[in-house]
Coordinates of C-alpha atoms and ligand atoms in Angstrom, one line a residue:
X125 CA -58.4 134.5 134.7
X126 CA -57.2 133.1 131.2
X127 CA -58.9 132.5 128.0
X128 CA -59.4 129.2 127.2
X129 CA -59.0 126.6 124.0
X130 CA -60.6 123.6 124.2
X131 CA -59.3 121.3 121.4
X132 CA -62.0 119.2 120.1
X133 CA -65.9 118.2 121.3
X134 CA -65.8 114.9 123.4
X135 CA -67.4 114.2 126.6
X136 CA -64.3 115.0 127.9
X137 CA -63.1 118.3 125.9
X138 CA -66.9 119.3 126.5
X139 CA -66.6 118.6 130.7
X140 CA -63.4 120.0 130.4
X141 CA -64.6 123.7 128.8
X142 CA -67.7 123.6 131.4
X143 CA -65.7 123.1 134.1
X144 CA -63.3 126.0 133.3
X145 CA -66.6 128.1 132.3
X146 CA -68.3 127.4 135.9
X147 CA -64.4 128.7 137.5
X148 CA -64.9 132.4 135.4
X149 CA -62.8 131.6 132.3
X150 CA -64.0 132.1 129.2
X151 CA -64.0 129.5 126.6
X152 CA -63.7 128.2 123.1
X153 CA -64.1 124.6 121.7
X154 CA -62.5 123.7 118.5
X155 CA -64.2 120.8 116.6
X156 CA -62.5 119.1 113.6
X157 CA -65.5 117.8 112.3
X158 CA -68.9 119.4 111.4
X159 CA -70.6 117.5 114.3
X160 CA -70.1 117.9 117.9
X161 CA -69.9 115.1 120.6
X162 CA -66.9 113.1 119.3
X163 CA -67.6 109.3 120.4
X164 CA -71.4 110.5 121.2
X165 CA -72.7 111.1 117.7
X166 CA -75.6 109.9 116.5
X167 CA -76.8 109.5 112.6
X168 CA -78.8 107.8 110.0
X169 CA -75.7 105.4 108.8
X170 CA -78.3 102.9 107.2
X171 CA -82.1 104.0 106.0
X172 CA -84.1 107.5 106.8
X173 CA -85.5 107.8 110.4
X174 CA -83.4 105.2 112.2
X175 CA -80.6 106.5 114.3
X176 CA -78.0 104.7 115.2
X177 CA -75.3 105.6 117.9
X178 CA -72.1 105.8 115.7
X179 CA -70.2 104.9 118.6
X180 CA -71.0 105.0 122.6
X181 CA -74.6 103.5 123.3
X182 CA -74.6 102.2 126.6
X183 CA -73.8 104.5 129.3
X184 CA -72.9 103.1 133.2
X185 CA -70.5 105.5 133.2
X186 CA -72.0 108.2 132.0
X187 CA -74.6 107.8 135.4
X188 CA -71.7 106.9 137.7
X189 CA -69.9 110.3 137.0
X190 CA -69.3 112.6 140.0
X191 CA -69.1 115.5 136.9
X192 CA -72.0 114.4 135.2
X193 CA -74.0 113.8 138.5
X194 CA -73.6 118.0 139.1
X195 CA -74.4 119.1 135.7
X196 CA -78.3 119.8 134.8
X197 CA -78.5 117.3 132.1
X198 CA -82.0 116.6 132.0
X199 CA -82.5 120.4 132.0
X200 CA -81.1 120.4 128.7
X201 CA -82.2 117.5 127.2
X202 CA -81.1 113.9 128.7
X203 CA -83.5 111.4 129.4
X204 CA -81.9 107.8 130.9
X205 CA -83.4 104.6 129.9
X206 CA -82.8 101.8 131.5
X207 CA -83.6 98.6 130.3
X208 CA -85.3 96.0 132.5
X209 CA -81.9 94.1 132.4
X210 CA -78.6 95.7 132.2
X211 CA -76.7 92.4 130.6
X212 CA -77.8 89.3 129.2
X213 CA -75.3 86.8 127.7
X214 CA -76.8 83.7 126.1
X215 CA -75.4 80.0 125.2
X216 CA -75.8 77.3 122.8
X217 CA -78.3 75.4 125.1
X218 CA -80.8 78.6 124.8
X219 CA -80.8 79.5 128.2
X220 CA -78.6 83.4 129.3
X221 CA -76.9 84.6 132.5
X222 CA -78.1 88.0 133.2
X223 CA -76.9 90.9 135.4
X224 CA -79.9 92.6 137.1
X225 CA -80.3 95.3 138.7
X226 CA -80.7 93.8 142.2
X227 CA -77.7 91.6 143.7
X228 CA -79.8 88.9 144.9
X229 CA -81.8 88.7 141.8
X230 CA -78.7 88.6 139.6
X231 CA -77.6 85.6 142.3
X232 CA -80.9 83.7 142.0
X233 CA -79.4 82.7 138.7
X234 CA -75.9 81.6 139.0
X235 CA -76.4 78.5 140.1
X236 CA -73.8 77.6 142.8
X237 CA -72.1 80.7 142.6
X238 CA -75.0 82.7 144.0
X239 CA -73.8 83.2 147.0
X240 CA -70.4 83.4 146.5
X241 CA -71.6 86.3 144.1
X242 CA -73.4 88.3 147.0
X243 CA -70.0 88.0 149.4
X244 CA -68.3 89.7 147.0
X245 CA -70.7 92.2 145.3
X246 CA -72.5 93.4 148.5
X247 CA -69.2 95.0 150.8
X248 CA -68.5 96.9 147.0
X249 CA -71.9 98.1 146.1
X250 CA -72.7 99.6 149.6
X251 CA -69.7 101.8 149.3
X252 CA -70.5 102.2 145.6
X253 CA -70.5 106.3 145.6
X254 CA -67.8 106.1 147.2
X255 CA -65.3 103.5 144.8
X256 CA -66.8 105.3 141.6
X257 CA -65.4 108.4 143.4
X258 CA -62.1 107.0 143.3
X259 CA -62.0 105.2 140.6
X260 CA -62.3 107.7 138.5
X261 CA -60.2 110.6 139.8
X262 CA -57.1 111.3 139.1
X263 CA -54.0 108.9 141.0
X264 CA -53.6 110.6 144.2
X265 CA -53.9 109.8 148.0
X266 CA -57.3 107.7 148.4
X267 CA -60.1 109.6 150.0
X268 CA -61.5 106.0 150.8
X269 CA -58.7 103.9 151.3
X270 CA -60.4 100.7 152.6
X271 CA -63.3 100.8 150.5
X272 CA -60.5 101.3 147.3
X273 CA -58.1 98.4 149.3
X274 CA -61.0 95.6 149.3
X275 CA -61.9 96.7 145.6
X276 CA -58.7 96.4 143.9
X277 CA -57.9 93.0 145.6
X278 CA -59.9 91.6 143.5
X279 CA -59.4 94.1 140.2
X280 CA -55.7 94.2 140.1
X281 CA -55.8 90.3 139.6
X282 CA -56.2 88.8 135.5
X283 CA -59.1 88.0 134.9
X284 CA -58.6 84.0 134.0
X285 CA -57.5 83.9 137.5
X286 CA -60.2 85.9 139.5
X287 CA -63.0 83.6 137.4
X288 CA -60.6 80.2 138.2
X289 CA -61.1 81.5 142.0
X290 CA -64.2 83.0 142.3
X291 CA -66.8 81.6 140.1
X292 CA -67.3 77.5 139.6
X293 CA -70.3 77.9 137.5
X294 CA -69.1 77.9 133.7
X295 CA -71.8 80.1 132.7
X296 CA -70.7 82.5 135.8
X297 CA -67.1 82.4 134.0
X298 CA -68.5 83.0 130.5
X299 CA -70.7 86.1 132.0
X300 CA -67.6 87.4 133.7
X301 CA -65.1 87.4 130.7
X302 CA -67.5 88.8 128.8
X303 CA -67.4 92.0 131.1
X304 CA -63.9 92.0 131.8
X305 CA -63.2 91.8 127.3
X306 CA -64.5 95.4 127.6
X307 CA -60.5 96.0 128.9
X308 CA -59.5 95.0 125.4
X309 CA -56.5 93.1 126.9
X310 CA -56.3 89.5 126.7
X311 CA -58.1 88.0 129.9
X312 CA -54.6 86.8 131.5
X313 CA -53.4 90.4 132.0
X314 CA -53.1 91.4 135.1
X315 CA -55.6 94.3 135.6
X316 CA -58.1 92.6 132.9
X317 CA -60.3 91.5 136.0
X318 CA -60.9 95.5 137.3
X319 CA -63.2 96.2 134.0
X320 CA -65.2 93.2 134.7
X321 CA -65.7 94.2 138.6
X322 CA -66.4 97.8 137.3
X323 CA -69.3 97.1 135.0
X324 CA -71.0 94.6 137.4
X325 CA -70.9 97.5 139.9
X326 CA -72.1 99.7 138.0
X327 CA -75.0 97.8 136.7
X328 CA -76.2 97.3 140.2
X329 CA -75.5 100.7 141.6
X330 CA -76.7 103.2 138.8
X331 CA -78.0 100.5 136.0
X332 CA -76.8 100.4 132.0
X333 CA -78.9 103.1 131.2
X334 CA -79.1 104.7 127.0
X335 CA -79.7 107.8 126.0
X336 CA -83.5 108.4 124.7
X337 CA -82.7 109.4 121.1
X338 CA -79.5 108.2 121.1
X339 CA -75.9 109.3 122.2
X340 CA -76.0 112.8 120.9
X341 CA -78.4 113.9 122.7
X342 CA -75.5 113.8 125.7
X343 CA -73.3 116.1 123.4
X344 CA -75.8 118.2 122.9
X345 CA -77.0 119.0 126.4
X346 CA -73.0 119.5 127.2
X347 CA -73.0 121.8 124.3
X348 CA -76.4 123.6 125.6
X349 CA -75.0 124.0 128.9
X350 CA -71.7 125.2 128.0
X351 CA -73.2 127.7 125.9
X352 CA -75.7 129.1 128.7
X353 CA -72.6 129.9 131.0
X354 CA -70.9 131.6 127.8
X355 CA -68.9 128.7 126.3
X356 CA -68.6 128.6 122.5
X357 CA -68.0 126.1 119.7
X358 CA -66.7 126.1 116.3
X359 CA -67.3 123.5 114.3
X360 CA -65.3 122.3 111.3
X361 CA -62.4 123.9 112.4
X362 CA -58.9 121.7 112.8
X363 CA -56.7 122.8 114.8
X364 CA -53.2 121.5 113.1
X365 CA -50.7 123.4 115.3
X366 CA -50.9 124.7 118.7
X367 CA -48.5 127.7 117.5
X368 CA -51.5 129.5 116.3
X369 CA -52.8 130.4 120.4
X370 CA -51.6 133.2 122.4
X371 CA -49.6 132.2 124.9
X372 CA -51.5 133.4 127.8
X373 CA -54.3 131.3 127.2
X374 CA -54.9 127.5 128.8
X375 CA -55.1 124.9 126.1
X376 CA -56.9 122.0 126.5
X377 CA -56.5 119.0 124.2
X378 CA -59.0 116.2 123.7
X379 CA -56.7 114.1 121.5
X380 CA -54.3 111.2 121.9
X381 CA -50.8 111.5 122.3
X382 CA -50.3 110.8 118.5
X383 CA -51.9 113.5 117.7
X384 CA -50.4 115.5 120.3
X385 CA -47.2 115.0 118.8
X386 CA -48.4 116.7 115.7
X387 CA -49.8 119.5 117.0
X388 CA -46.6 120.2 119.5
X389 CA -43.7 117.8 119.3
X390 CA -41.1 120.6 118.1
X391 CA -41.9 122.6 121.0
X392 CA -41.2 119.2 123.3
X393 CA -38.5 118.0 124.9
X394 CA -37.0 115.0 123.8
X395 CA -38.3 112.7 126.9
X396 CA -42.1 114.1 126.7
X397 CA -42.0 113.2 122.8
X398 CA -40.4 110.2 123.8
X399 CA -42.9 109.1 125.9
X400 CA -45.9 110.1 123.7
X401 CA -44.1 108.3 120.4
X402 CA -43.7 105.0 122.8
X403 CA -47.8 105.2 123.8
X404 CA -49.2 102.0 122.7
X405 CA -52.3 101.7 121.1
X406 CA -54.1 98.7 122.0
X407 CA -56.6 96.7 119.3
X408 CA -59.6 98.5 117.2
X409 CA -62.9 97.4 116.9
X410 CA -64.9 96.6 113.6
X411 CA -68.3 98.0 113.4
X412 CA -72.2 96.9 112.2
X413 CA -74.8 98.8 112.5
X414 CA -78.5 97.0 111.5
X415 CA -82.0 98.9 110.5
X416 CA -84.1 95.7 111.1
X417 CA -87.7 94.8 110.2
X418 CA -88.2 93.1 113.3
X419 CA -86.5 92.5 117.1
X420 CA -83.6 89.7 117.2
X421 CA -85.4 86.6 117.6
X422 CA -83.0 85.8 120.5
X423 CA -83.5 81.8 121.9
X424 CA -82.9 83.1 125.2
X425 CA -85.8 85.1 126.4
X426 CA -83.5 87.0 128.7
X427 CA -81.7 88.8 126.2
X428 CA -84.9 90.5 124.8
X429 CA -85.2 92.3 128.5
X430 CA -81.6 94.0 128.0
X431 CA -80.2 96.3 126.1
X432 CA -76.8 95.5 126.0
X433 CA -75.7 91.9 125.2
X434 CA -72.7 89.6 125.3
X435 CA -72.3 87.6 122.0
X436 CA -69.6 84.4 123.0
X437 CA -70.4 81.7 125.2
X438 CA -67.7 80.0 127.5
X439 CA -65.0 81.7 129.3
X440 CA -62.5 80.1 127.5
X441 CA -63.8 80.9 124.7
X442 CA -64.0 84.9 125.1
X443 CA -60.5 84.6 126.3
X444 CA -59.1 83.2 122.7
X445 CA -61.2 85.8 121.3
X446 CA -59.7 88.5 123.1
X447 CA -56.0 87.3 122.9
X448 CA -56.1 87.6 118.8
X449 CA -56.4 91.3 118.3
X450 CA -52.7 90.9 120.2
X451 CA -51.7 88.4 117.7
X452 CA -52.1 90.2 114.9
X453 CA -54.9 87.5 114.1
X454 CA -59.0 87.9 114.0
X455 CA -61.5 85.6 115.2
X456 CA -63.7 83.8 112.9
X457 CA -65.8 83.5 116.1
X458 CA -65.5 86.6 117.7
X459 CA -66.5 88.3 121.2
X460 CA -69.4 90.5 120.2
X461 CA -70.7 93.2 122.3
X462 CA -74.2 94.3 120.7
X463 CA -77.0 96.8 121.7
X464 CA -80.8 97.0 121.0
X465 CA -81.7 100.5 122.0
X466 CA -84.7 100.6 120.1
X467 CA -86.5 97.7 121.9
X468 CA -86.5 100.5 124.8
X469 CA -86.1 103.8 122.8
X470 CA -88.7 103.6 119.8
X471 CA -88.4 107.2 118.7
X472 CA -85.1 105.7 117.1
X473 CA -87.0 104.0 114.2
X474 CA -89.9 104.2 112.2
X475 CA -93.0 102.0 113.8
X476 CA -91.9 98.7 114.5
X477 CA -88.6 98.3 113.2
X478 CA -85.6 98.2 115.3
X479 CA -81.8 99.3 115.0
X480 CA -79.0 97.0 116.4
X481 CA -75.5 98.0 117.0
X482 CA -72.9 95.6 117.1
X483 CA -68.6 95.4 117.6
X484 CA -65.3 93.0 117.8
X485 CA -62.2 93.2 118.5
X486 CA -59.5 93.2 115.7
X487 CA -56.1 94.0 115.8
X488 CA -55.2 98.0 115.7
X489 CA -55.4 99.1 111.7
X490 CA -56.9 96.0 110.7
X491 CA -58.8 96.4 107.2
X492 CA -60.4 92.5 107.9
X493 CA -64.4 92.9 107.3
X494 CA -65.8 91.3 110.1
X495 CA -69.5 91.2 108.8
X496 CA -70.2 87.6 108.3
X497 CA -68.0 86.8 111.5
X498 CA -70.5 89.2 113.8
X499 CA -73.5 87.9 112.1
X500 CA -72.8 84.1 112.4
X501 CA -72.4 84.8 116.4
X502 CA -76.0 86.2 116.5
X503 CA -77.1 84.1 114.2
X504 CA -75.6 81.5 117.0
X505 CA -77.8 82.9 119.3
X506 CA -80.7 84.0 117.4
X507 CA -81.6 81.8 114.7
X508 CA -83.4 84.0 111.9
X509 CA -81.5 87.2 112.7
X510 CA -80.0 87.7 109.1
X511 CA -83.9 87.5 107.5
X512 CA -85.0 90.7 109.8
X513 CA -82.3 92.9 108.4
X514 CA -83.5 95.6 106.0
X515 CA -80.0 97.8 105.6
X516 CA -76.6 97.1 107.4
X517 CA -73.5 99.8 108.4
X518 CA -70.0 98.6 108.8
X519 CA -66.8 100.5 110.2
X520 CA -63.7 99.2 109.5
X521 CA -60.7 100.2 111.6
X522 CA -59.4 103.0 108.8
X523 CA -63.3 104.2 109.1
X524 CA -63.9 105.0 112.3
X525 CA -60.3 106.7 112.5
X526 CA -61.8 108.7 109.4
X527 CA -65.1 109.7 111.9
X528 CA -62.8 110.4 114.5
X529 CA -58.8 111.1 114.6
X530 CA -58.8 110.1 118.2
X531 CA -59.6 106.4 117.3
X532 CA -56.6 105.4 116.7
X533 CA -56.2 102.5 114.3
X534 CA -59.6 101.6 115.6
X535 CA -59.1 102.0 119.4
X536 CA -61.9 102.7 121.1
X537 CA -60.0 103.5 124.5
X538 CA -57.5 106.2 124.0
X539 CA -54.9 103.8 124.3
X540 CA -54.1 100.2 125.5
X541 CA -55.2 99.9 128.9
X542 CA -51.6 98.1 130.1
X543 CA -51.1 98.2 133.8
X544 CA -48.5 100.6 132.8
X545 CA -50.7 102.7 130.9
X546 CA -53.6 102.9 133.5
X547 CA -51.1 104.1 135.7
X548 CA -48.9 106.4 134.0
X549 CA -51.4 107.8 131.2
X550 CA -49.9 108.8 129.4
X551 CA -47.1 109.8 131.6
X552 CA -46.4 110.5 135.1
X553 CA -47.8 114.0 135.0
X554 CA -50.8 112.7 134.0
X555 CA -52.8 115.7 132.8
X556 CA -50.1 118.5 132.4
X557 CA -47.5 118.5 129.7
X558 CA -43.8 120.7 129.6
X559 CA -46.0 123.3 127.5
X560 CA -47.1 126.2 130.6
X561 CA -50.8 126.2 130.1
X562 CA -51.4 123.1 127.6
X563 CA -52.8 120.2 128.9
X564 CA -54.2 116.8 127.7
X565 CA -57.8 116.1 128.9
X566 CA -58.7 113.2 126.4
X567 CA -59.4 109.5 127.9
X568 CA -55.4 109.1 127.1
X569 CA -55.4 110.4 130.8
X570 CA -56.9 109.3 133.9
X571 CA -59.2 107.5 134.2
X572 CA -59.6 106.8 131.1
X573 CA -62.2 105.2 128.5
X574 CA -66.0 105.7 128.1
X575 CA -68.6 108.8 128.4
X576 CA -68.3 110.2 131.9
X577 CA -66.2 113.5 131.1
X578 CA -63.9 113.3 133.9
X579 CA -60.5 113.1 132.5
X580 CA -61.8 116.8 131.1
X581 CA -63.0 117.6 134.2
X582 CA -59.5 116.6 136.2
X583 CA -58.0 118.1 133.2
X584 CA -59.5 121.4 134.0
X585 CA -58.9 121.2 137.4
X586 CA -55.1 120.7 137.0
X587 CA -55.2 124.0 134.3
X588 CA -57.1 126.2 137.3
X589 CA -54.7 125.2 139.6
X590 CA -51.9 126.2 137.2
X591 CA -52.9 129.4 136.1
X592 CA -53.8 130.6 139.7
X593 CA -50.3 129.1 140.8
X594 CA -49.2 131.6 137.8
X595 CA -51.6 134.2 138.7
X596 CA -50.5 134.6 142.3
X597 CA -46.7 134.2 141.8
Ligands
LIG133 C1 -67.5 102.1 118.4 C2 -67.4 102.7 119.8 C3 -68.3 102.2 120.8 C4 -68.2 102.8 122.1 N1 -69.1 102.4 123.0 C5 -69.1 103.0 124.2 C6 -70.2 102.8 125.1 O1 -71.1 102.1 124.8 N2 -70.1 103.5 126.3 C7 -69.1 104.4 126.7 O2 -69.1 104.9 127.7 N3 -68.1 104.6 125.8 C8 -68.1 104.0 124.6 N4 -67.1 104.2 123.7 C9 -65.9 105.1 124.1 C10 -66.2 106.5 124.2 O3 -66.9 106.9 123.0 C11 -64.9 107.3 124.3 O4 -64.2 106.7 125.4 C12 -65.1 108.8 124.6 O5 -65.9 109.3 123.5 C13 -63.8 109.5 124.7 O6 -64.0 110.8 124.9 P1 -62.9 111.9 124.5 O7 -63.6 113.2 124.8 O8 -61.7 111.6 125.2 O9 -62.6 111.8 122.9 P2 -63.6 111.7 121.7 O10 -65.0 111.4 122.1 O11 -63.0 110.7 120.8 O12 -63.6 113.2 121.1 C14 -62.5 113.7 120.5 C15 -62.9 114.9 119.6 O13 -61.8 115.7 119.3 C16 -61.9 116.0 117.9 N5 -60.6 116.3 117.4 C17 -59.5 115.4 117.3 N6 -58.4 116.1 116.8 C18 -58.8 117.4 116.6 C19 -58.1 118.5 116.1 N7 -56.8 118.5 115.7 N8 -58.8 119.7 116.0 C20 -60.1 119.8 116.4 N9 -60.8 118.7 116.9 C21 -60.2 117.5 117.0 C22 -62.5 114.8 117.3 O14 -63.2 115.1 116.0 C23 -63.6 114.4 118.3 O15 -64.8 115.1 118.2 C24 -67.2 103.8 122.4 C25 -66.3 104.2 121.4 C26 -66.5 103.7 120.1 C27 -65.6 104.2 119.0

């Protein structure tokens, strides 16, 4: 079997070199920076001993993945949290919606909609194994195709239109655009609705769970079990061309096609670079991070009981928020999606003080500081918020691109998630690229955003199935 090159230290260049280390091959991961773990760092960003997830925090996905599921990630260092509630999302009267972990518990509070809500989450969540299985492998024939079928009914629609003719409750619509804005696409693409249907599985099936200690503690039990089947990692080491590998060696690259193009495009043909120069990048994020002398002093007593939290009300008016970034505009009241790990994680921060994490969509390469924007929203919800902070982080776009080449102008994703892009990403052959034995295995492929390292392990998968295909002929 080949050597291997794994091009930088994500979840998914990570699940991509263990996966090629459990098939025999021996393997090498190549880290830009002087840190592992890619969009699972952790660091002090604002006073000693608080640690504060520089990106990921929250991790469905991370539970839900078939990969992940096999690997022995406790054995090496990964303890799940979950918090008592996996979503709350508050309003201006003081009262939240919540997701819970049960279905009928999260129905007991929508109002009218409740048992609307159990028709449709109960026929998804019984199969849930199942759908995750699908939904994140590669495009192919369905191994489940009724359980996929009644799923993407519903996903495929916009969102605006799936709330207009599922929910009646507002604060059922304002909960739901809030989980469908993690799509970064404005709420009438079609598509748009699939995120939202995604996360409220997920929170039922395998909760919201953090990291105790924070995100890289993920990287590093990849890295610790990479390393026990003979993996290794160098750190600090940027790899600017892929002329300097052998030949007979698989490459695999955790980057986006932008960067892709740097590292290859005189060795591609003209309608590969095409296609890679034509990917679209969809908005960035802007970033806070708080060390806090205190909890939020949320007026909903819900959102104290969850770690994650939606920050902006009514349906409609998430769905201006999230139509901006596309307009080259920002919102002075923007969609916030904020974290309180330390409310359930306290080895994060010294005794009794807290971190928060906090983001909002901006347009891609947007310099705009969002800071008093993202504050006023929790001050909306939390009146008192600003007096509990001791020391604050921000992350503009050109920042987080800075922490990590793969965030594009600020995207978090890998890439717009366009119909056209979740299908075709970031081209028709997905994974494999003209070059024999170089493949992409960064969330620019299937399926695409978020910590579960399986567009490294389907990555992988392709590259075996290539070099044996060369082996044998
Ligand atoms: C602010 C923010 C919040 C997020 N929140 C969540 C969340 O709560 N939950 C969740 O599941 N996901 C979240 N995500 C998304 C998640 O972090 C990413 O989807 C995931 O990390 C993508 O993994 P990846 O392996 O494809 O790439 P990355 O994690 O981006 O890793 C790519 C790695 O490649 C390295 N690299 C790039 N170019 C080179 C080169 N030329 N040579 C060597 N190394 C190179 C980079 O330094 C980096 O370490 C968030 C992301 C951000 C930025």
């Amino acid at each position: 079997m080949a050597d291997a090159i794994v091009v930088g230290s994500g979840p998914n260049g990570l699940g991509a070199a263990i996966a090629l280390a459990q098939a025999g091959v021996s393997v090498r991961v190549l880290e830009a920076r002087d840190e592992i773990g890619g969009g699972m760092r952790t660091a002090e960003l604002t006073l000693p001993g608080f640690s504060h997830d520089v990106c990921s925090a929250i991790h469905p996905l991370g539970l839900a993945s078939p990969f992940f599921r096999q690997l022995p990630l406790a054995e090496h260092g990964v303890e799940w949290i979950q918090s008592e509630l996996p979503l709350a999302h508050p309003f201006d009267d003081g009262t939240a919606a919540v997701l819970e972990r049960s279905i009928e518990a999260t129905a007991s509070t929508l109002g009218r909609d409740a048992g609307r809500y159990v028709r449709l989450m109960e026929p998804l969540c019984r199969d849930a194994d199942a759908l995750l299985e699908e939904i994140l492998a590669p495009l192919s024939l369905p191994r489940h195709p009724l359980t996929l079928a009644r799923f993407s009914r519903h996903a495929a629609l916009p969102a605006t239109t799936l709330a207009r003719i599922s929910f009646r409750d507002e604060r059922v619509r304002g909960l739901f655009a809030g989980l469908a804005a993690h799509s970064m696409l404005p709420l009438e693409a079609p598509g748009s609705a699939a995120f939202g249907w995604i996360l409220m599985l997920s929170a039922h099936a395998v909760g919201w769970p953090i990291a105790r200690g924070g995100s890289q503690r993920i990287a590093d039990a990849l890295a610790s079990f990479l390393e026990s089947l003979g993996g290794k990692i160098l750190t600090s080491t940027c790899v600017k061309t892929l002329d300097e590998f052998e030949t007979r060696s698989l490459v695999l690259c955790d980057v986006t096609p932008r960067q892709f193009l740097g590292l290859a495009a005189s060795k591609l043909p003209d309608g590969y670079r095409r296609k890679m120069a034509n990917w679209r990048y969809g908005p960035g994020v802007f970033k806070i991070d708080w060390a806090m002398d205190a909890p939020i002093p949320w007026k909903a007593p819900g959102c104290a009981r969850a770690a994650t939290v939606h920050l902006g009300g009514s349906f409609e008016e998430i769905a201006e928020s999230e139509r901006a970034p596309w307009l080259g505009k920002t919102d002075p009241r923007p969609f916030v999606l904020l974290a309180q790990p330390s409310l359930f994680d306290p080895s994060r921060t010294p005794s009794g003080r807290h971190t928060a994490w906090a983001y909002c969509h901006v347009p891609n390469g947007s310099e705009v500081d969002m800071t008093d924007a993202i504050e006023s929203q929790v001050e909306r919800f939390a009146p008192g918020f600003r007096a509990r902070i001791l020391a604050r982080h921000t992350m503009a776009t050109p920042d987080l691109e800075r922490h990590n080449a793969n965030l594009v102008g600020g995207d978090i994703g890998g890439g717009a998630n366009t119909l056209k892009q979740l299908l075709l990403r970031p081209s028709a052959s997905f994974y494999r690229t003209p070059l024999a034995g170089v493949f992409l295995c960064s969330s620019s492929t299937p399926p695409g955003a978020g910590v579960h390292g399986m567009c490294g392990y389907n990555a992988a998968r392709a590259a075996l199935r290539s070099a044996r295909g060369v082996a044998e002929g």
